[in-house]
Tab-separated table of C-alpha atoms in Angstrom:
chain	number	residue	atom	x	y	z
A	1416	MET	CA	8.814	-22.030	7.330
A	1417	GLY	CA	9.222	-22.625	3.599
A	1418	ARG	CA	9.010	-25.101	0.767
A	1419	ILE	CA	10.442	-28.589	1.113
A	1420	ILE	CA	11.180	-29.576	-2.476
A	1421	HIS	CA	11.394	-33.259	-3.386
A	1422	MET	CA	13.430	-33.612	-6.568
A	1423	PRO	CA	12.959	-36.514	-9.028
A	1424	ASP	CA	16.356	-37.975	-8.039
A	1425	GLY	CA	15.325	-38.157	-4.358
A	1426	LYS	CA	17.182	-35.047	-3.160
A	1427	VAL	CA	15.214	-32.940	-0.676
A	1428	LEU	CA	15.820	-29.176	-0.550
A	1429	PHE	CA	14.536	-26.508	1.837
A	1430	GLN	CA	13.649	-23.060	0.447
A	1431	ARG	CA	12.674	-20.351	2.932
A	1432	TYR	CA	9.559	-18.226	2.502
A	1433	GLY	CA	10.998	-15.187	4.270
A	1434	LYS	CA	14.376	-13.826	5.268
A	1435	ASP	CA	14.491	-15.803	8.563
A	1436	ASP	CA	12.359	-17.816	11.021
A	1437	THR	CA	10.300	-14.771	12.007
A	1438	GLU	CA	8.613	-14.855	8.571
A	1439	HIS	CA	6.481	-17.917	8.059
A	1440	ASN	CA	2.987	-18.876	6.897
A	1441	TYR	CA	0.107	-20.367	8.865
A	1442	SER	CA	-2.159	-23.166	7.709
A	1443	VAL	CA	-5.645	-22.766	9.186
A	1444	SER	CA	-8.547	-25.224	9.097
A	1445	ARG	CA	-11.332	-23.872	6.889
A	1446	LEU	CA	-13.940	-25.615	9.067
A	1447	ASP	CA	-12.566	-24.071	12.274
A	1448	LEU	CA	-12.317	-20.637	10.625
A	1449	ASN	CA	-15.959	-20.841	9.479
A	1450	LYS	CA	-17.059	-21.792	13.004
A	1451	PHE	CA	-15.078	-18.896	14.477
A	1452	LEU	CA	-16.573	-16.356	12.047
A	1453	LEU	CA	-20.155	-17.588	12.513
A	1454	ASN	CA	-19.810	-17.429	16.293
A	1455	ALA	CA	-18.235	-13.963	16.119
A	1456	ALA	CA	-21.072	-12.726	13.884
A	1457	ALA	CA	-23.726	-14.168	16.219
A	1458	ASP	CA	-22.015	-12.684	19.284
A	1459	ALA	CA	-22.007	-9.270	17.566
A	1460	GLY	CA	-25.782	-9.478	17.034
A	1461	ALA	CA	-25.996	-10.650	13.420
A	1462	GLU	CA	-29.100	-12.622	12.528
A	1463	LEU	CA	-28.129	-15.761	10.630
A	1464	HIS	CA	-30.420	-17.436	8.075
A	1465	PHE	CA	-29.342	-20.840	6.772
A	1466	ASP	CA	-30.731	-22.760	3.780
A	1467	HIS	CA	-31.562	-19.560	1.872
A	1468	ALA	CA	-30.137	-19.845	-1.641
A	1469	LEU	CA	-30.064	-16.485	-3.444
A	1470	LEU	CA	-31.367	-16.531	-7.011
A	1471	GLU	CA	-29.897	-14.541	-9.883
A	1472	THR	CA	-33.375	-13.177	-10.635
A	1473	SER	CA	-32.813	-10.793	-7.687
A	1474	ASP	CA	-33.506	-7.207	-8.743
A	1475	PHE	CA	-30.942	-4.431	-8.276
A	1476	LEU	CA	-32.703	-2.006	-10.628
A	1477	THR	CA	-35.265	-0.806	-8.110
A	1478	GLU	CA	-35.830	2.956	-7.711
A	1479	GLY	CA	-33.481	5.023	-5.570
A	1480	SER	CA	-29.776	4.811	-4.850
A	1481	VAL	CA	-30.293	2.281	-2.018
A	1482	GLY	CA	-32.638	-0.696	-1.962
A	1483	SER	CA	-33.143	-3.940	-3.873
A	1484	CYS	CA	-35.396	-6.980	-4.067
A	1485	LEU	CA	-33.683	-10.248	-3.176
A	1486	HIS	CA	-35.111	-13.599	-4.275
A	1487	PHE	CA	-34.336	-16.690	-2.221
A	1488	LYS	CA	-35.101	-20.372	-2.579
A	1489	CYS	CA	-35.673	-21.828	0.884
A	1490	GLY	CA	-35.558	-25.572	1.250
A	1491	GLN	CA	-37.057	-27.662	-1.498
A	1492	ALA	CA	-39.998	-25.539	-2.627
A	1493	ASP	CA	-40.442	-22.219	-0.820
A	1494	PHE	CA	-39.698	-18.979	-2.675
A	1495	LEU	CA	-39.059	-15.835	-0.671
A	1496	LYS	CA	-38.849	-12.188	-1.716
A	1497	VAL	CA	-36.985	-9.843	0.589
A	1498	HIS	CA	-37.196	-6.088	0.025
A	1499	ALA	CA	-33.861	-4.784	1.313
A	1500	ASP	CA	-34.074	-1.079	2.158
A	1501	CYS	CA	-30.370	-1.055	3.026
A	1502	PRO	CA	-27.148	-1.782	1.149
A	1503	VAL	CA	-26.335	-5.416	0.324
A	1504	ILE	CA	-22.767	-6.632	0.886
A	1505	ALA	CA	-22.212	-9.703	-1.280
A	1506	CYS	CA	-19.693	-12.154	0.192
A	1507	ASP	CA	-21.202	-15.163	-1.566
A	1508	GLY	CA	-18.088	-16.687	-3.037
A	1509	ALA	CA	-16.704	-17.644	-6.435
A	1510	GLY	CA	-20.109	-18.783	-7.713
A	1511	SER	CA	-21.769	-15.572	-6.479
A	1512	ARG	CA	-25.463	-15.335	-7.407
A	1513	VAL	CA	-25.331	-11.599	-6.640
A	1514	ARG	CA	-22.688	-11.239	-9.350
A	1515	TYR	CA	-24.908	-13.134	-11.791
A	1516	ALA	CA	-27.908	-10.994	-10.838
A	1517	LEU	CA	-25.889	-7.810	-11.413
A	1518	ARG	CA	-24.908	-9.057	-14.855
A	1519	ARG	CA	-28.515	-9.907	-15.653
A	1520	CYS	CA	-29.393	-6.344	-14.670
A	1521	GLY	CA	-26.649	-4.975	-16.946
A	1522	LEU	CA	-24.650	-3.613	-13.991
A	1523	THR	CA	-21.431	-5.623	-14.385
A	1524	GLU	CA	-19.634	-8.074	-16.649
A	1525	PHE	CA	-17.311	-10.825	-15.497
A	1526	THR	CA	-15.150	-13.712	-16.625
A	1527	GLU	CA	-14.638	-17.118	-15.041
A	1528	ASP	CA	-11.384	-18.495	-16.446
A	1529	LEU	CA	-10.963	-22.149	-15.534
A	1530	LEU	CA	-7.605	-23.907	-15.773
A	1531	THR	CA	-7.411	-27.066	-17.843
A	1532	ARG	CA	-5.875	-28.612	-14.727
A	1533	GLY	CA	-7.717	-29.755	-11.636
A	1534	TYR	CA	-6.772	-31.293	-8.303
A	1535	LYS	CA	-7.526	-34.208	-6.020
A	1536	GLU	CA	-6.866	-34.424	-2.304
A	1537	VAL	CA	-4.665	-37.248	-1.027
A	1538	LEU	CA	-4.265	-38.027	2.690
A	1539	PHE	CA	-0.783	-38.776	4.045
A	1540	PRO	CA	-1.097	-40.691	7.348
A	1541	LYS	CA	0.921	-39.525	10.335
A	1542	PRO	CA	4.503	-40.753	9.803
A	1543	GLU	CA	5.861	-43.431	12.094
A	1544	GLU	CA	8.455	-42.373	14.647
A	1545	GLY	CA	11.733	-41.619	12.865
A	1546	LYS	CA	10.110	-41.551	9.401
A	1547	ASP	CA	10.016	-37.740	9.001
A	1548	PHE	CA	10.271	-36.769	5.311
A	1549	GLY	CA	11.569	-33.254	5.788
A	1550	ALA	CA	14.820	-31.745	4.542
A	1551	GLN	CA	17.643	-33.380	6.488
A	1552	GLY	CA	20.241	-30.757	5.578
A	1553	GLU	CA	22.431	-32.738	3.167
A	1554	ASN	CA	21.544	-30.272	0.398
A	1555	GLY	CA	21.404	-26.997	2.344
A	1556	GLU	CA	19.342	-26.013	5.370
A	1557	ALA	CA	17.372	-28.609	7.295
A	1558	CYS	CA	13.640	-28.324	7.994
A	1559	ASP	CA	11.351	-30.581	10.025
A	1560	GLY	CA	8.772	-32.145	7.715
A	1561	ARG	CA	5.905	-30.753	9.808
A	1562	LEU	CA	7.148	-27.176	9.286
A	1563	GLY	CA	7.256	-27.014	5.497
A	1564	LEU	CA	4.993	-27.099	2.482
A	1565	HIS	CA	6.096	-30.188	0.580
A	1566	ILE	CA	6.264	-29.997	-3.209
A	1567	TRP	CA	7.131	-32.717	-5.692
A	1568	PRO	CA	7.530	-30.514	-8.832
A	1569	ARG	CA	7.267	-32.523	-12.024
A	1570	GLY	CA	6.753	-29.985	-14.843
A	1571	ASP	CA	3.205	-30.573	-16.118
A	1572	HIS	CA	1.948	-31.798	-12.740
A	1573	MET	CA	2.888	-31.729	-9.066
A	1574	LEU	CA	2.084	-33.211	-5.679
A	1575	MET	CA	1.895	-31.097	-2.518
A	1576	ALA	CA	1.478	-31.915	1.161
A	1577	LEU	CA	0.790	-29.739	4.196
A	1578	ALA	CA	0.810	-30.848	7.840
A	1579	ASN	CA	-2.387	-31.193	9.881
A	1580	ARG	CA	-2.540	-30.689	13.635
A	1581	ASP	CA	-2.952	-34.438	14.267
A	1582	GLY	CA	0.369	-35.201	12.535
A	1583	SER	CA	-1.119	-36.379	9.241
A	1584	PHE	CA	-0.714	-34.405	6.013
A	1585	THR	CA	-3.290	-33.219	3.505
A	1586	GLY	CA	-1.820	-33.847	0.080
A	1587	THR	CA	-3.022	-32.435	-3.238
A	1588	ILE	CA	-2.118	-33.625	-6.703
A	1589	TYR	CA	-2.534	-31.140	-9.573
A	1590	MET	CA	-2.602	-32.252	-13.191
A	1591	ASP	CA	-4.475	-32.075	-16.508
A	1592	ASN	CA	-8.131	-33.008	-16.358
A	1593	GLU	CA	-8.315	-34.438	-19.889
A	1594	GLY	CA	-5.915	-36.741	-21.713
A	1595	GLU	CA	-5.412	-40.368	-22.639
A	1596	ASP	CA	-2.406	-41.102	-20.424
A	1597	GLU	CA	-1.198	-38.637	-17.773
A	1598	ALA	CA	-4.502	-36.993	-16.834
A	1599	PHE	CA	-7.307	-37.499	-14.344
A	1600	ALA	CA	-9.642	-38.632	-17.148
A	1601	ALA	CA	-7.309	-41.561	-17.849
A	1602	PHE	CA	-7.178	-42.689	-14.224
A	1603	THR	CA	-10.589	-44.331	-14.010
A	1604	ASP	CA	-11.655	-46.780	-11.322
A	1605	THR	CA	-11.192	-49.726	-13.692
A	1606	PRO	CA	-8.373	-52.273	-13.987
A	1607	GLU	CA	-6.964	-50.366	-16.982
A	1608	GLY	CA	-7.320	-46.961	-15.307
A	1609	ARG	CA	-5.763	-48.213	-12.082
A	1610	ALA	CA	-2.842	-49.729	-13.982
A	1611	LYS	CA	-2.222	-46.413	-15.768
A	1612	CYS	CA	-2.408	-44.556	-12.464
A	1613	ALA	CA	-0.028	-46.982	-10.740
A	1614	ALA	CA	2.520	-46.679	-13.547
A	1615	PHE	CA	2.244	-42.889	-13.413
A	1616	CYS	CA	2.770	-42.775	-9.634
A	1617	GLU	CA	5.759	-45.113	-9.766
A	1618	LYS	CA	7.326	-43.109	-12.605
A	1619	TYR	CA	7.023	-39.640	-11.036
A	1620	TYR	CA	6.278	-40.013	-7.320
A	1621	ALA	CA	8.141	-43.156	-6.238
A	1622	HIS	CA	9.742	-41.347	-3.283
A	1623	ALA	CA	6.330	-40.104	-2.065
A	1624	ILE	CA	4.565	-43.477	-2.237
A	1625	PRO	CA	5.819	-44.782	1.161
A	1626	HIS	CA	4.560	-41.613	2.882
A	1627	VAL	CA	1.033	-41.970	1.451
A	1628	GLY	CA	0.592	-45.466	2.848
A	1629	GLY	CA	1.809	-47.366	-0.203
A	1630	LEU	CA	0.979	-47.539	-3.912
A	1631	ASP	CA	-2.524	-49.003	-3.476
A	1632	SER	CA	-3.486	-46.187	-1.099
A	1633	LEU	CA	-2.264	-43.502	-3.492
A	1634	VAL	CA	-3.958	-45.085	-6.524
A	1635	ASN	CA	-7.231	-45.601	-4.614
A	1636	GLN	CA	-7.384	-41.955	-3.636
A	1637	ILE	CA	-6.546	-40.633	-7.102
A	1638	VAL	CA	-9.096	-42.783	-8.937
A	1639	LYS	CA	-11.893	-42.349	-6.362
A	1640	ASN	CA	-11.586	-38.853	-4.907
A	1641	PRO	CA	-13.531	-36.017	-6.573
A	1642	THR	CA	-11.734	-33.604	-8.892
A	1643	GLY	CA	-11.678	-29.967	-7.804
A	1644	ILE	CA	-11.737	-27.065	-10.243
A	1645	LEU	CA	-9.258	-24.171	-10.396
A	1646	GLY	CA	-10.176	-20.795	-11.814
A	1647	THR	CA	-10.063	-17.031	-11.648
A	1648	VAL	CA	-13.043	-14.663	-11.439
A	1649	ARG	CA	-12.670	-11.064	-12.635
A	1650	ALA	CA	-15.563	-8.572	-12.493
A	1651	THR	CA	-15.570	-5.241	-14.341
A	1652	LYS	CA	-17.685	-3.495	-11.665
A	1653	TRP	CA	-17.988	-4.379	-7.989
A	1654	ALA	CA	-20.693	-1.923	-6.948
A	1655	SER	CA	-23.936	-0.375	-8.092
A	1656	GLN	CA	-24.785	2.957	-6.464
A	1657	GLY	CA	-25.378	2.460	-2.728
A	1658	LYS	CA	-27.396	-0.692	-3.392
A	1659	VAL	CA	-24.813	-3.452	-3.504
A	1660	LEU	CA	-21.098	-4.171	-3.199
A	1661	LEU	CA	-19.274	-7.350	-4.207
A	1662	ILE	CA	-16.240	-8.257	-2.087
A	1663	GLY	CA	-13.972	-11.278	-1.685
A	1664	ASP	CA	-14.274	-14.253	-4.014
A	1665	SER	CA	-17.541	-12.905	-5.413
A	1666	CYS	CA	-15.526	-10.447	-7.531
A	1667	HIS	CA	-11.932	-11.737	-7.473
A	1668	ALA	CA	-11.743	-15.490	-6.840
A	1669	MET	CA	-8.248	-16.783	-7.554
A	1670	VAL	CA	-6.290	-20.019	-7.819
A	1671	PRO	CA	-4.803	-21.085	-4.454
A	1672	PHE	CA	-1.101	-21.026	-5.324
A	1673	PHE	CA	-0.159	-17.919	-3.351
A	1674	GLY	CA	-2.390	-18.793	-0.395
A	1675	GLN	CA	-3.840	-15.270	-0.492
A	1676	GLY	CA	-7.506	-15.703	-1.466
A	1677	CYS	CA	-8.785	-15.596	2.114
A	1678	ASN	CA	-6.352	-12.849	3.131
A	1679	CYS	CA	-7.398	-10.731	0.155
A	1680	GLY	CA	-11.075	-11.103	1.088
A	1681	PHE	CA	-10.375	-10.070	4.675
A	1682	GLU	CA	-8.415	-7.102	3.362
A	1683	ASP	CA	-11.535	-6.059	1.413
A	1684	THR	CA	-13.522	-6.053	4.657
A	1685	LEU	CA	-10.796	-4.025	6.390
A	1686	TRP	CA	-10.975	-1.323	3.707
A	1687	LEU	CA	-14.786	-1.413	3.687
A	1688	SER	CA	-14.721	-0.826	7.454
A	1689	ARG	CA	-12.280	2.070	7.103
A	1690	LEU	CA	-14.326	3.702	4.355
A	1691	VAL	CA	-17.648	3.231	6.161
A	1692	ASP	CA	-15.969	5.107	9.047
A	1693	LYS	CA	-15.025	7.872	6.634
A	1694	TYR	CA	-18.342	8.265	4.794
A	1695	CYS	CA	-21.002	7.149	7.276
A	1696	CYS	CA	-19.626	7.770	10.774
A	1697	GLU	CA	-18.865	10.658	13.105
A	1698	GLY	CA	-16.305	10.290	15.905
A	1699	GLY	CA	-16.070	6.544	15.381
A	1700	LYS	CA	-19.844	5.967	15.687
A	1701	VAL	CA	-22.499	5.486	13.028
A	1702	SER	CA	-24.172	8.740	12.068
A	1703	PRO	CA	-27.751	8.149	10.811
A	1704	GLU	CA	-27.618	11.503	9.010
A	1705	LYS	CA	-24.613	10.302	7.021
A	1706	CYS	CA	-26.128	6.927	6.077
A	1707	THR	CA	-27.521	8.233	2.801
A	1708	GLY	CA	-27.645	6.578	-0.584
A	1709	GLU	CA	-25.118	9.079	-1.896
A	1710	ASN	CA	-22.657	8.358	0.923
A	1711	PHE	CA	-23.030	4.602	0.565
A	1712	ALA	CA	-22.462	4.973	-3.187
A	1713	ALA	CA	-19.336	7.055	-2.593
A	1714	CYS	CA	-18.096	4.544	-0.016
A	1715	PHE	CA	-18.593	1.549	-2.322
A	1716	ALA	CA	-16.950	3.343	-5.252
A	1717	ALA	CA	-13.964	4.117	-3.002
A	1718	VAL	CA	-13.689	0.454	-1.940
A	1719	GLU	CA	-13.632	-0.635	-5.577
A	1720	ALA	CA	-11.073	2.024	-6.542
A	1721	GLU	CA	-8.802	1.077	-3.634
A	1722	ARG	CA	-9.050	-2.708	-3.891
A	1723	LYS	CA	-9.519	-3.617	-7.558
A	1724	PRO	CA	-5.894	-2.949	-8.666
A	1725	SER	CA	-4.580	-5.146	-5.858
A	1726	ALA	CA	-7.164	-7.867	-6.474
A	1727	ASP	CA	-6.276	-7.971	-10.183
A	1728	ALA	CA	-2.575	-8.124	-9.255
A	1729	ILE	CA	-2.844	-11.014	-6.782
A	1730	CYS	CA	-5.061	-13.007	-9.180
A	1731	GLU	CA	-2.314	-12.724	-11.795
A	1732	MET	CA	0.489	-13.469	-9.332
A	1733	ALA	CA	-1.350	-16.558	-8.059
A	1734	LEU	CA	-1.394	-17.939	-11.605
A	1735	GLU	CA	2.317	-17.136	-11.991
A	1736	ASN	CA	3.086	-18.855	-8.691
A	1737	PHE	CA	1.434	-22.028	-9.995
A	1738	LEU	CA	4.036	-22.143	-12.780
A	1739	GLU	CA	6.782	-21.402	-10.249
A	1740	MET	CA	5.759	-24.240	-7.927
A	1741	ARG	CA	5.075	-26.744	-10.704
A	1742	ASP	CA	8.109	-26.023	-12.902
A	1743	LYS	CA	10.680	-23.605	-11.486
A	1744	THR	CA	11.161	-24.995	-7.977
A	1745	GLY	CA	12.838	-27.998	-9.601
A	1746	ASP	CA	15.167	-25.812	-11.691
A	1747	GLU	CA	18.753	-25.421	-10.404
A	1748	LYS	CA	19.166	-21.792	-11.528
A	1749	PHE	CA	15.903	-20.829	-9.827
A	1750	GLN	CA	17.039	-22.497	-6.598
A	1751	VAL	CA	20.356	-20.594	-6.686
A	1752	LEU	CA	18.651	-17.239	-7.355
A	1753	LYS	CA	16.306	-17.822	-4.409
A	1754	LYS	CA	19.377	-18.195	-2.192
A	1755	VAL	CA	20.870	-14.998	-3.642
A	1756	GLU	CA	17.540	-13.269	-3.005
A	1757	ASN	CA	17.571	-14.433	0.620
A	1758	ARG	CA	21.123	-13.130	1.065
A	1759	LEU	CA	20.155	-9.712	-0.325
A	1760	GLU	CA	17.102	-9.531	1.956
A	1761	ASN	CA	19.245	-10.141	5.014
A	1762	THR	CA	22.122	-7.880	3.891
A	1763	PHE	CA	19.960	-4.944	2.743
A	1764	PRO	CA	16.739	-5.286	4.817
A	1765	HIS	CA	15.664	-1.666	4.230
A	1766	LYS	CA	16.329	-1.741	0.482
A	1767	PHE	CA	15.410	-5.166	-0.853
A	1768	ARG	CA	12.435	-7.479	-0.336
A	1769	SER	CA	11.497	-10.461	-2.475
A	1770	ARG	CA	8.124	-10.368	-4.194
A	1771	TYR	CA	7.009	-13.389	-2.163
A	1772	ALA	CA	7.878	-11.615	1.091
A	1773	MET	CA	6.143	-8.411	-0.024
A	1774	VAL	CA	2.980	-10.367	-0.824
A	1775	CYS	CA	2.961	-12.489	2.330
A	1776	TYR	CA	4.584	-10.245	4.940
A	1777	GLY	CA	3.899	-6.744	3.626
A	1778	GLY	CA	7.342	-5.311	4.160
A	1779	GLU	CA	7.938	-1.844	5.547
A	1780	GLY	CA	4.994	0.430	4.800
A	1781	ASN	CA	2.364	-2.310	4.223
A	1782	VAL	CA	3.115	-2.932	0.541
A	1783	SER	CA	-0.046	-3.577	-1.497
A	1784	TYR	CA	-0.458	-6.534	-3.859
A	1785	ALA	CA	-0.348	-4.144	-6.825
A	1786	ASN	CA	2.933	-2.581	-5.657
A	1787	ALA	CA	4.398	-6.010	-4.887
A	1788	LYS	CA	3.635	-7.115	-8.441
A	1789	ASP	CA	5.333	-4.056	-9.978
A	1790	LEU	CA	8.320	-4.173	-7.621
A	1791	GLY	CA	8.675	-7.913	-8.168
A	1792	LEU	CA	9.601	-7.304	-11.800
A	1793	VAL	CA	12.408	-5.013	-10.640
A	1794	GLN	CA	13.659	-7.561	-8.079
A	1795	ALA	CA	13.710	-10.313	-10.713
A	1796	SER	CA	15.755	-8.128	-13.083
A	1797	ILE	CA	18.305	-7.423	-10.306
A	1798	LEU	CA	18.762	-11.152	-9.662
A	1799	GLU	CA	19.184	-11.862	-13.389
A	1800	LYS	CA	21.803	-9.083	-13.727
A	1801	LEU	CA	23.765	-10.439	-10.744
A	1802	TRP	CA	23.659	-13.889	-12.336
A	1803	ASP	CA	25.010	-12.456	-15.604
A	1804	ILE	CA	27.736	-10.423	-13.823
A	1805	ALA	CA	28.916	-13.578	-12.028
A	1806	GLY	CA	28.765	-15.607	-15.228
A	1807	GLY	CA	26.427	-18.050	-13.507
A	1808	ILE	CA	27.027	-19.605	-10.092
A	1809	SER	CA	26.315	-22.846	-8.290
A	1810	SER	CA	24.445	-23.233	-5.034
A	1811	ASP	CA	27.648	-23.261	-2.943
A	1812	GLN	CA	28.921	-20.058	-4.603
A	1813	VAL	CA	26.094	-17.785	-3.437
A	1814	ASN	CA	28.377	-15.994	-0.959
A	1815	SER	CA	30.685	-15.047	-3.824
A	1816	ILE	CA	28.117	-12.596	-5.198
A	1817	GLU	CA	29.661	-9.120	-5.116
A	1818	LEU	CA	27.549	-7.158	-2.643
A	1819	GLY	CA	28.805	-3.803	-3.975
A	1820	ASP	CA	27.398	-4.654	-7.424
A	1821	ALA	CA	24.166	-5.769	-5.800
A	1822	GLU	CA	23.743	-2.545	-3.829
A	1823	LYS	CA	24.387	-0.407	-6.929
A	1824	LEU	CA	21.684	-2.314	-8.837
A	1825	ILE	CA	19.230	-2.008	-5.943
A	1826	ASP	CA	19.915	1.730	-5.559
């Protein structure tokens, strides 16, 4: 339903995602989603080949506007060449070997920008009866702990937790990878490293410790669990003629702080499907006469033109949302402006939508990521102007905002 923010002083605040209960986010198991997609592909007639690792020596410079030579490593020793006489759709993730092969062939350039911060997963056991750590309503709206994304914002680092179906929570701690004191590198599985980690946890996350099973449990997980990497992939070109098209994380992997990486990849496939209908089909059915290299090339170019601006926008917004979650959610002015924003959304539903809502719920007219990014700047300026007009307000003065002034600014 929203964020449950755990402040350093122990206060717990609830901050809605959308304008009301009808707008909320879903947390889906990656394992279950992968099973579902594999079964759906098999049921549709796809032939699945496991244990075939694509190599970046694959050749996309073969003659013609369609066709390529794919190189695979199968198992421990076998090497396989596959001559593909059809287009290749590359959905091979952030570490895409197709992307590397295209760069080797001089057909694209890309960047992989890694954050200096990483993350470790931390399991919160299912709370005992009556030990819910949601927002109880003393500081605003209440929210059951199972229905919120928990954040302990602490400036340079943060802890998050999200409910699992069995009642436990998957927690994630984000912080600097390198450093002598408050960094993963300092928290080694040694007496000294454990002592540093314990002191860190008690200093910043004392109120979370009971929910993780105690200090020893939290320290054990931080010093022993693997460190994940966070980064953004940006590719200059997604397609080469009718030979190959990069979609999803292979051309626009992003940090997870807007929860949109998977959605954005699915949106790529939606547009690819629409444009295949346009360029290669007749009356909703595949037309062999239209499945030419030129039409595939036009289709892939159209996918890139349609999707790249939105992919670039959501990659940037995901990075911005990291700063918001880590720093701003703990800031009193930010919390007040979010309440003002929610009031405007409910008062002027056809005129005003928060950037978060536009990204996650589309708004009227299916707002794109690129439009949400541009409009978000306007929304932020409106909130700042209302703050200035009021001379600053506290959380319990949100209803004193002059709605006439707000509507004039929005118009």
